Short mmCIF file of C-alpha atoms and ligand atoms in Angstrom, two decimals:
data_model
loop_
_atom_site.label_atom_id
_atom_site.label_comp_id
_atom_site.label_asym_id
_atom_site.label_seq_id
_atom_site.Cartn_x
_atom_site.Cartn_y
_atom_site.Cartn_z
CA MET A 61 29.08 -46.27 39.43
CA LEU A 62 29.45 -49.35 37.80
CA ALA A 63 27.36 -48.42 34.98
CA ASN A 64 29.90 -45.10 34.73
CA VAL A 65 32.62 -47.33 34.51
CA LEU A 66 31.21 -49.67 31.74
CA LEU A 67 30.14 -46.55 29.80
CA SER A 68 33.53 -44.66 30.01
CA LEU A 69 35.02 -48.39 29.00
CA ALA A 70 32.80 -48.50 26.05
CA LEU A 71 33.40 -44.87 25.18
CA ALA A 72 37.18 -45.96 25.47
CA CYS A 73 36.67 -48.88 23.16
CA SER A 74 34.81 -47.22 20.73
CA ALA A 75 37.15 -44.28 20.62
CA SER A 76 40.01 -46.30 19.39
CA ALA A 77 38.21 -48.61 17.14
CA ALA A 78 37.98 -48.03 13.48
CA PRO A 79 34.96 -45.41 12.68
CA LEU A 80 32.17 -46.95 10.77
CA VAL A 81 32.20 -44.86 7.70
CA ALA A 82 30.92 -46.20 4.54
CA PRO A 83 33.22 -46.09 1.68
CA SER A 84 31.45 -45.05 -1.75
CA PHE A 85 30.64 -47.40 -4.50
CA PRO A 86 32.84 -47.35 -7.35
CA THR A 87 31.34 -45.45 -10.27
CA VAL A 88 30.56 -47.08 -13.32
CA ALA A 89 30.02 -45.28 -16.60
CA LYS A 90 28.30 -47.86 -18.44
CA ARG A 91 24.86 -48.51 -18.03
CA ASP A 92 23.86 -51.27 -20.48
CA ASN A 93 20.61 -53.20 -18.74
CA SER A 94 19.29 -54.68 -21.94
CA PRO A 95 20.25 -58.08 -21.71
CA PHE A 96 18.04 -58.23 -18.78
CA ASN A 97 14.47 -57.86 -20.00
CA ILE A 98 13.62 -55.66 -17.12
CA THR A 99 10.00 -55.66 -16.32
CA TYR A 100 9.87 -52.79 -13.90
CA SER A 101 12.01 -49.59 -13.50
CA SER A 102 11.63 -47.19 -10.63
CA PRO A 103 10.85 -43.63 -11.52
CA ARG A 104 13.98 -41.52 -12.25
CA ASN A 105 14.82 -38.04 -11.77
CA ALA A 106 17.90 -36.07 -10.93
CA THR A 107 17.41 -37.16 -7.14
CA TYR A 108 16.92 -40.52 -7.94
CA ASP A 109 19.63 -40.64 -10.51
CA SER A 110 22.47 -40.52 -8.05
CA LEU A 111 21.47 -43.40 -6.18
CA PRO A 112 23.18 -46.85 -6.58
CA ARG A 113 21.86 -49.04 -9.10
CA LEU A 114 19.95 -52.01 -7.90
CA LEU A 115 18.64 -54.99 -10.00
CA ILE A 116 15.87 -57.11 -8.17
CA MET A 117 15.59 -60.44 -9.57
CA ALA A 118 11.98 -62.12 -8.53
CA THR A 119 11.41 -65.88 -8.10
CA GLY A 120 8.63 -65.90 -6.48
CA GLY A 121 7.51 -67.48 -3.00
CA THR A 122 5.62 -66.41 0.16
CA ILE A 123 7.01 -62.94 -0.25
CA ALA A 124 5.12 -62.88 -3.61
CA GLY A 125 2.22 -64.78 -1.86
CA SER A 126 -1.56 -63.92 -1.78
CA SER A 127 -4.52 -65.50 -0.13
CA THR A 128 -8.17 -64.30 0.03
CA SER A 129 -7.44 -64.19 3.99
CA ASN A 130 -5.71 -61.91 6.06
CA THR A 131 -4.83 -64.47 8.48
CA ASP A 132 -3.80 -67.27 6.02
CA SER A 133 -0.18 -68.39 6.50
CA THR A 134 -0.44 -71.97 5.42
CA ALA A 135 -2.91 -72.13 2.58
CA TYR A 136 -1.91 -69.24 0.37
CA THR A 137 -0.64 -69.31 -3.41
CA ALA A 138 3.20 -68.42 -3.37
CA GLY A 139 4.45 -66.66 -6.17
CA ALA A 140 0.95 -64.52 -7.45
CA ILE A 141 2.54 -61.09 -7.11
CA GLY A 142 4.93 -59.54 -9.76
CA VAL A 143 8.10 -57.52 -9.24
CA ALA A 144 6.61 -54.00 -9.74
CA ALA A 145 3.90 -54.70 -7.12
CA LEU A 146 6.67 -55.92 -4.65
CA VAL A 147 8.57 -52.54 -5.06
CA GLU A 148 5.52 -50.66 -5.18
CA ALA A 149 4.26 -51.83 -1.88
CA VAL A 150 7.53 -50.19 -0.14
CA PRO A 151 7.98 -46.40 -1.25
CA GLU A 152 11.07 -46.48 1.12
CA LEU A 153 12.66 -48.24 -1.89
CA LEU A 154 12.38 -45.55 -4.22
CA GLU A 155 14.88 -43.31 -2.15
CA THR A 156 17.21 -46.32 -1.50
CA ALA A 157 18.49 -47.35 -5.19
CA GLN A 158 17.54 -47.03 -8.63
CA ILE A 159 15.76 -50.50 -9.11
CA ASP A 160 14.90 -52.33 -11.91
CA GLY A 161 13.44 -55.39 -11.74
CA VAL A 162 13.16 -58.51 -13.64
CA GLN A 163 10.85 -61.90 -12.91
CA VAL A 164 13.39 -64.80 -13.35
CA ALA A 165 10.42 -67.06 -12.36
CA ASN A 166 7.32 -66.83 -10.30
CA VAL A 167 7.26 -70.05 -8.25
CA GLY A 168 7.22 -71.63 -4.60
CA SER A 169 10.73 -72.34 -4.12
CA ASN A 170 10.19 -75.92 -3.67
CA SER A 171 9.54 -75.99 -7.52
CA LEU A 172 12.48 -73.83 -8.36
CA SER A 173 14.54 -76.03 -10.58
CA ASP A 174 18.12 -76.12 -11.11
CA ALA A 175 17.99 -74.73 -14.54
CA ILE A 176 16.66 -71.50 -12.59
CA ALA A 177 19.14 -71.63 -10.01
CA LEU A 178 21.79 -71.63 -13.07
CA ASN A 179 19.88 -68.77 -14.67
CA ILE A 180 20.03 -66.80 -11.38
CA SER A 181 23.91 -67.29 -10.92
CA LYS A 182 24.89 -66.27 -14.37
CA LEU A 183 22.35 -63.32 -14.38
CA ALA A 184 23.78 -61.98 -11.25
CA THR A 185 27.22 -62.42 -12.08
CA LYS A 186 26.50 -60.47 -15.40
CA ALA A 187 24.56 -57.84 -13.24
CA VAL A 188 27.44 -57.02 -11.11
CA CYS A 189 30.52 -58.38 -11.71
CA GLY A 190 33.03 -56.97 -14.32
CA ASP A 191 34.16 -53.11 -15.01
CA ASP A 192 31.00 -52.47 -17.28
CA ALA A 193 28.76 -54.36 -14.79
CA PRO A 194 25.47 -52.46 -15.11
CA TYR A 195 24.18 -52.47 -11.52
CA ASP A 196 26.04 -51.96 -8.23
CA ALA A 197 24.10 -54.70 -6.26
CA VAL A 198 21.26 -57.75 -6.72
CA VAL A 199 18.59 -58.71 -4.69
CA ILE A 200 16.91 -61.68 -5.31
CA THR A 201 13.57 -62.35 -3.77
CA HIS A 202 12.55 -65.86 -3.15
CA GLY A 203 10.42 -68.60 -1.32
CA THR A 204 11.84 -69.46 1.98
CA ASP A 205 11.82 -73.25 1.74
CA THR A 206 14.99 -73.45 -0.43
CA LEU A 207 16.22 -70.09 0.03
CA GLU A 208 19.31 -71.41 1.70
CA GLU A 209 19.99 -73.55 -1.33
CA THR A 210 20.03 -70.76 -3.98
CA ALA A 211 22.09 -68.53 -1.67
CA PHE A 212 24.67 -71.03 -1.20
CA PHE A 213 24.99 -71.94 -4.74
CA LEU A 214 25.47 -68.10 -5.42
CA ASP A 215 27.96 -67.85 -2.79
CA ILE A 216 30.20 -70.47 -4.39
CA THR A 217 29.65 -69.46 -7.81
CA VAL A 218 29.20 -65.59 -8.09
CA ASN A 219 33.07 -64.48 -7.89
CA CYS A 220 33.07 -60.61 -7.20
CA SER A 221 32.69 -57.90 -4.36
CA ALA A 222 29.63 -56.68 -5.11
CA PRO A 223 26.74 -57.61 -2.74
CA ILE A 224 24.14 -60.12 -3.39
CA VAL A 225 21.13 -60.27 -1.01
CA VAL A 226 18.64 -62.91 -0.97
CA VAL A 227 15.50 -62.34 0.79
CA GLY A 228 12.02 -63.94 1.50
CA ALA A 229 9.26 -63.58 3.48
CA MET A 230 7.14 -66.27 6.23
CA ARG A 231 3.78 -64.47 5.71
CA PRO A 232 2.45 -63.92 2.47
CA ALA A 233 1.95 -60.37 1.39
CA THR A 234 -2.08 -60.21 1.85
CA ALA A 235 -1.47 -61.45 5.84
CA ILE A 236 -1.38 -59.23 8.96
CA SER A 237 1.97 -57.69 9.76
CA ALA A 238 3.38 -59.40 6.67
CA ASP A 239 7.06 -59.36 7.02
CA GLY A 240 8.02 -59.18 3.31
CA PRO A 241 8.03 -55.42 2.80
CA ASN A 242 10.35 -54.76 5.95
CA ASN A 243 12.38 -57.79 4.77
CA LEU A 244 12.65 -56.37 1.09
CA LEU A 245 13.81 -52.71 2.21
CA SER A 246 16.11 -54.62 4.49
CA ALA A 247 17.50 -56.58 1.92
CA ALA A 248 17.89 -53.33 -0.73
CA ARG A 249 19.40 -51.24 2.04
CA THR A 250 21.90 -54.05 2.93
CA ALA A 251 22.42 -54.77 -0.92
CA VAL A 252 23.29 -50.79 -1.65
CA SER A 253 25.45 -50.61 1.53
CA PRO A 254 29.15 -50.69 0.69
CA LEU A 255 29.60 -52.01 4.00
CA SER A 256 28.17 -55.33 2.47
CA ARG A 257 31.00 -56.02 -0.15
CA ASP A 258 33.18 -58.57 0.15
CA ARG A 259 30.79 -60.72 2.44
CA GLY A 260 29.72 -63.24 -0.29
CA THR A 261 26.12 -63.66 -0.61
CA LEU A 262 23.80 -62.60 2.28
CA ILE A 263 20.72 -63.51 3.28
CA THR A 264 18.23 -60.92 5.30
CA LEU A 265 15.12 -61.62 7.29
CA ASN A 266 13.69 -60.55 10.42
CA ASP A 267 15.98 -57.62 11.00
CA ARG A 268 19.25 -60.28 10.67
CA ILE A 269 22.00 -60.44 8.19
CA CYS A 270 23.81 -63.65 7.65
CA SER A 271 26.21 -65.45 5.67
CA ALA A 272 24.64 -68.07 2.70
CA PHE A 273 27.67 -69.81 3.50
CA PHE A 274 26.19 -70.92 6.89
CA CYS A 275 22.63 -69.84 7.17
CA GLN A 276 19.98 -71.86 6.89
CA LYS A 277 16.12 -72.17 7.72
CA THR A 278 15.81 -73.32 11.34
CA GLU A 279 11.77 -73.40 12.21
CA ALA A 280 9.22 -74.49 10.05
CA ASN A 281 6.68 -71.52 10.49
CA THR A 282 7.93 -68.70 12.72
CA LEU A 283 9.48 -65.53 11.46
CA ASP A 284 12.44 -65.69 13.45
CA THR A 285 13.78 -68.86 11.34
CA PHE A 286 17.07 -68.04 9.23
CA GLU A 287 19.84 -68.43 11.51
CA SER A 288 23.62 -69.59 11.42
CA PRO A 289 23.88 -72.34 14.12
CA GLU A 290 27.35 -71.99 15.57
CA PHE A 291 28.39 -69.07 13.51
CA GLY A 292 25.52 -66.40 14.38
CA CYS A 293 24.66 -63.57 12.17
CA LEU A 294 27.14 -60.88 10.76
CA GLY A 295 24.60 -58.03 11.53
CA HIS A 296 21.51 -56.64 12.40
CA LEU A 297 19.20 -54.30 10.78
CA LEU A 298 18.62 -51.27 12.99
CA SER A 299 15.81 -48.73 12.07
CA VAL A 300 16.22 -50.58 8.60
CA GLN A 301 19.79 -50.07 8.32
CA PRO A 302 22.52 -52.59 8.03
CA PHE A 303 24.90 -52.82 10.98
CA TYR A 304 27.89 -55.20 11.07
CA HIS A 305 29.44 -56.91 13.96
CA TYR A 306 32.72 -57.17 12.24
CA PRO A 307 34.61 -55.78 9.24
CA PRO A 308 34.06 -58.01 5.94
CA SER A 309 35.50 -61.64 6.08
CA MET A 310 35.13 -65.03 4.07
CA PRO A 311 34.42 -68.31 5.69
CA THR A 312 37.37 -70.61 6.15
CA PHE A 313 38.06 -72.82 3.44
CA LYS A 314 35.46 -70.89 1.12
CA LYS A 315 36.16 -71.41 -2.69
CA VAL A 316 34.13 -69.88 -5.55
CA TYR A 317 33.75 -72.05 -8.84
CA ASP A 318 33.56 -70.33 -12.36
CA ILE A 319 30.30 -71.82 -13.77
CA SER A 320 30.22 -69.47 -17.05
CA LYS A 321 30.41 -72.44 -19.14
CA VAL A 322 28.25 -74.82 -17.24
CA GLN A 323 24.92 -75.38 -19.02
CA SER A 324 22.98 -77.73 -16.64
CA LEU A 325 23.47 -79.14 -12.99
CA PRO A 326 23.86 -82.75 -12.90
CA PRO A 327 21.23 -84.65 -10.60
CA VAL A 328 22.36 -85.63 -7.06
CA GLU A 329 19.78 -87.09 -4.46
CA ILE A 330 19.92 -86.63 -0.82
CA ILE A 331 19.16 -90.07 1.06
CA TYR A 332 18.16 -89.75 5.13
CA GLY A 333 19.59 -91.77 7.43
CA PHE A 334 17.90 -93.05 10.61
CA GLN A 335 17.94 -96.13 12.86
CA GLY A 336 18.60 -99.30 11.30
CA SER A 337 18.38 -97.80 7.61
CA ASP A 338 19.92 -99.94 4.96
CA PHE A 339 20.19 -96.93 2.15
CA HIS A 340 18.83 -99.26 -0.15
CA LEU A 341 17.25 -96.05 -1.94
CA VAL A 342 20.81 -95.38 -3.03
CA LYS A 343 20.51 -97.89 -5.61
CA SER A 344 17.04 -96.58 -6.70
CA ALA A 345 18.77 -93.08 -7.04
CA VAL A 346 21.47 -94.01 -9.10
CA GLU A 347 19.19 -96.26 -11.27
CA SER A 348 16.92 -93.27 -11.93
CA GLY A 349 19.87 -91.17 -13.27
CA ALA A 350 21.79 -89.57 -10.16
CA LYS A 351 25.36 -88.59 -11.00
CA GLY A 352 26.24 -88.12 -7.43
CA VAL A 353 24.48 -89.06 -3.64
CA VAL A 354 24.62 -87.30 -0.54
CA THR A 355 23.49 -89.05 2.68
CA ALA A 356 21.95 -86.89 5.27
CA GLY A 357 23.53 -89.15 7.89
CA THR A 358 23.18 -89.59 11.42
CA GLY A 359 25.07 -87.87 14.12
CA ALA A 360 28.43 -86.89 12.50
CA GLY A 361 27.53 -88.23 9.33
CA SER A 362 27.62 -91.84 10.26
CA LEU A 363 26.32 -94.68 7.89
CA SER A 364 24.62 -98.12 9.02
CA THR A 365 26.63 -101.17 8.64
CA ALA A 366 24.14 -102.79 6.75
CA GLY A 367 24.07 -99.68 4.24
CA GLN A 368 27.96 -99.72 3.79
CA PRO A 369 27.94 -102.48 0.89
CA LEU A 370 25.29 -100.99 -0.85
CA ILE A 371 26.77 -97.89 -0.86
CA ASP A 372 30.15 -99.02 -1.87
CA SER A 373 28.67 -100.71 -4.86
CA VAL A 374 27.49 -97.53 -6.26
CA ILE A 375 30.94 -96.01 -5.42
CA ALA A 376 32.25 -98.76 -7.64
CA GLN A 377 30.09 -97.61 -10.45
CA GLY A 378 31.79 -94.27 -10.43
CA ILE A 379 29.46 -92.57 -8.41
CA PRO A 380 30.65 -90.09 -5.62
CA VAL A 381 28.67 -90.70 -2.20
CA VAL A 382 29.28 -87.47 0.09
CA ARG A 383 28.20 -87.77 3.76
CA SER A 384 26.49 -85.03 5.57
CA THR A 385 24.51 -84.93 8.63
CA LYS A 386 20.72 -84.82 8.99
CA ILE A 387 21.53 -82.83 12.52
CA ASN A 388 21.89 -79.71 9.76
CA SER A 389 25.00 -78.44 12.21
CA GLY A 390 28.25 -79.26 12.77
CA PHE A 391 31.05 -81.23 10.99
CA VAL A 392 31.45 -84.30 8.95
CA ALA A 393 35.23 -84.56 9.40
CA PRO A 394 37.20 -86.93 6.63
CA SER A 395 38.04 -90.32 8.13
CA THR A 396 41.00 -92.73 7.26
CA ASN A 397 39.95 -95.32 4.38
CA ALA A 398 36.65 -93.97 4.11
CA THR A 399 34.92 -95.07 0.72
CA THR A 400 32.46 -92.51 0.99
CA ILE A 401 33.48 -88.50 1.02
CA ALA A 402 33.21 -86.54 4.04
CA GLY A 403 30.97 -83.44 3.42
CA GLY A 404 32.51 -81.09 6.22
CA VAL A 405 30.73 -78.34 7.37
CA PHE A 406 27.92 -78.21 4.73
CA ASN A 407 24.25 -79.15 5.53
CA PRO A 408 22.86 -81.79 3.40
CA VAL A 409 21.07 -79.37 0.69
CA LYS A 410 24.39 -77.33 0.66
CA THR A 411 26.30 -80.42 0.02
CA ARG A 412 24.23 -81.52 -2.76
CA ARG A 413 24.87 -78.04 -4.15
CA MET A 414 28.76 -78.29 -3.90
CA LEU A 415 28.43 -81.78 -5.55
CA GLN A 416 26.86 -80.38 -8.38
CA VAL A 417 28.84 -77.42 -9.10
CA LEU A 418 31.80 -80.02 -9.16
CA LEU A 419 30.39 -82.65 -10.79
CA ALA A 420 29.03 -80.04 -13.60
CA LEU A 421 32.83 -78.65 -14.14
CA GLY A 422 33.84 -82.38 -14.64
CA LYS A 423 35.98 -83.10 -11.69
CA THR A 424 36.89 -86.60 -11.07
CA ASN A 425 36.10 -88.34 -7.79
CA ASP A 426 39.18 -87.87 -6.40
CA GLU A 427 38.99 -84.08 -6.96
CA ILE A 428 35.77 -84.18 -5.60
CA ARG A 429 37.16 -85.92 -2.19
CA ALA A 430 39.86 -83.45 -2.51
CA ALA A 431 37.57 -80.26 -2.68
CA PHE A 432 35.32 -81.43 0.14
CA GLU A 433 38.18 -83.13 2.55
CA GLU A 434 41.35 -81.25 2.09
CA PRO A 435 41.06 -78.02 3.41
CA LEU A 436 39.66 -79.74 7.15
CA GLY A 437 41.83 -82.81 6.56
CA SER A 438 45.09 -81.08 5.95
CA TYR A 439 44.32 -78.59 8.90
CA LEU A 440 43.27 -81.72 11.16
CA THR A 441 46.42 -83.75 10.31
CA GLN A 442 48.79 -80.76 11.12
CA PHE A 443 48.49 -82.22 14.92
C1 NAG B 67 15.53 -61.79 -23.00
O1 NAG B 67 14.43 -61.79 -23.76
C2 NAG B 67 15.14 -62.31 -25.08
C3 NAG B 67 14.12 -62.36 -26.44
O2 NAG B 67 12.89 -62.94 -25.49
C4 NAG B 67 15.69 -63.72 -24.83
O3 NAG B 67 16.35 -64.27 -25.87
C5 NAG B 67 16.58 -63.87 -23.69
O4 NAG B 67 17.23 -65.23 -23.43
C6 NAG B 67 16.11 -63.00 -22.60
N1 NAG B 67 17.34 -63.14 -21.59
C7 NAG B 67 17.20 -63.24 -20.56
C8 NAG B 67 18.54 -63.13 -19.38
O5 NAG B 67 16.40 -63.87 -19.81
C1 NAG B 68 12.17 -36.75 -7.47
O1 NAG B 68 11.17 -37.40 -7.04
C2 NAG B 68 11.08 -37.25 -5.53
C3 NAG B 68 9.75 -38.05 -5.22
O2 NAG B 68 8.69 -37.12 -6.01
C4 NAG B 68 10.92 -36.08 -4.92
O3 NAG B 68 10.97 -35.90 -3.60
C5 NAG B 68 12.32 -35.11 -5.60
O4 NAG B 68 12.48 -33.99 -5.02
C6 NAG B 68 12.72 -35.49 -7.04
N1 NAG B 68 13.83 -35.02 -7.31
C7 NAG B 68 13.88 -33.89 -8.25
C8 NAG B 68 15.47 -33.09 -8.60
O5 NAG B 68 13.01 -33.45 -8.89
C1 NAG B 69 17.30 -69.48 -18.69
O1 NAG B 69 17.62 -68.28 -19.23
C2 NAG B 69 17.26 -68.18 -20.49
C3 NAG B 69 17.64 -67.27 -21.04
O2 NAG B 69 19.04 -66.70 -20.58
C4 NAG B 69 15.94 -68.73 -20.75
O3 NAG B 69 15.76 -69.07 -22.30
C5 NAG B 69 15.33 -70.20 -20.06
O4 NAG B 69 14.27 -70.29 -20.44
C6 NAG B 69 15.62 -69.95 -18.59
N1 NAG B 69 15.18 -71.28 -17.79
C7 NAG B 69 14.62 -71.28 -17.00
C8 NAG B 69 14.20 -72.82 -16.45
O5 NAG B 69 13.84 -70.53 -16.64
C1 NAG B 70 37.47 -64.66 -9.22
O1 NAG B 70 37.92 -63.31 -9.38
C2 NAG B 70 39.38 -63.08 -9.10
C3 NAG B 70 39.82 -61.62 -9.30
O2 NAG B 70 39.27 -61.10 -10.38
C4 NAG B 70 40.11 -63.86 -10.10
O3 NAG B 70 41.67 -63.91 -9.70
C5 NAG B 70 39.93 -65.55 -9.93
O4 NAG B 70 40.65 -66.47 -10.75
C6 NAG B 70 38.51 -65.82 -9.94
N1 NAG B 70 37.88 -67.13 -9.55
C7 NAG B 70 37.33 -67.86 -10.27
C8 NAG B 70 37.12 -69.53 -9.85
O5 NAG B 70 37.00 -67.38 -11.36
C1 NAG B 71 43.38 -98.15 5.96
O1 NAG B 71 43.95 -99.48 5.01
C2 NAG B 71 45.20 -99.79 5.25
C3 NAG B 71 45.55 -100.46 3.97
O2 NAG B 71 44.45 -101.22 3.65
C4 NAG B 71 45.40 -100.71 6.60
O3 NAG B 71 46.73 -101.19 6.51
C5 NAG B 71 45.01 -99.51 7.66
O4 NAG B 71 44.75 -100.11 8.60
C6 NAG B 71 43.46 -99.11 7.33
N1 NAG B 71 43.56 -97.98 8.48
C7 NAG B 71 42.26 -97.87 9.25
C8 NAG B 71 42.07 -96.75 9.88
O5 NAG B 71 40.91 -98.74 8.95
#
């Protein structure tokens, strides 16, 4: 009885809800992929030519990892397999999109440099933004260790509606039950779905789709690791097809920055807080060339009394110090008269990326403070 009531309620609700109909992609006449140095192209014929055009940018990582043992998930070589082998391992991809592949790097993501990250952002913009962009969507295969850093960087620097999906794997390609093939197909199907437009950069692993703005790695070893604590995922993959829980929306306060003229990202260090820490490494960071410092402080970004004078001394030299939290979840809210800048909702690595972007754009320290603090600060002072 109750089940029937619930069923009819559910039917009544679904009858009034907007139907989940996929709009079609805008068609683009021009297809000039020459600037991309494509190293792999999927087979084309009359059937495949009607599929959306997808650029896969491969960077290495565990998804391209190889080991001599099929039980090895700790001592394998990351970034051993090229983009063609990745795609050819998943024949379903050929029915999903017309695929071109480019090998942007082939490294474990802990070795992925700022220069490579900058290249990825510019290449993704060239691939999908603008009227004559040659692709409909981009998938980036990436090591999971720093996947959230690249994904967040793309989210705040690529300014268009086209889907950009970052994907990795927790088990190397040679492992029993390797997760890479399913994750890659998930990423491709998510990327070519028009339902994925206007959602910013996305991350797909383990049958979840999450927003790069909030998503982070939460567990060092298991497949079930990319999550958005507090914010939840945007959708799931059901039978490897994207299903979104809500229509497209952007995170509150999200802003995109134009980095088309940026040639390099300035060095920014992260310094970890702990009981009794005096943050003396802040001084070494600046002496070794850091143009900004992020503190991964305790709790809501608190710094020790002993650390404050040292931190103030580098701020006096013009170095911005932005407080984040080693908790990796929750807010560091602006506080009156603080010499440091409150990082807001970003975890330390995302705070670092944001600070790098602002510094690269030549923002003053007041502008950097405003970029981090003003949206949340002006919201809070309404009360
Ligand atoms: C493509 O290759 C050419 C020639 O090697 C090089 O000048 C260009 O920068 C490359 N483009 C990209 C996007 O890597
Ligand atoms: C294109 O190739 C696929 C795979 O071989 C095949 O299923 C499909 O029928 C082909 N389409 C045409 C028009 O030849
Ligand atoms: C970035 O891309 C340019 C070509 O656009 C290439 O010359 C350069 O080597 C790339 N940098 C890195 C670090 O891969
Ligand atoms: C992003 O694109 C929109 C629409 O094309 C444009 O109005 C806006 O100025 C762009 N923002 C940046 C930061 O380039
Ligand atoms: C902030 O600084 C002003 C001026 O020095 C002082 O009057 C005020 O008490 C300070 N507020 C807090 C919360 O420390």
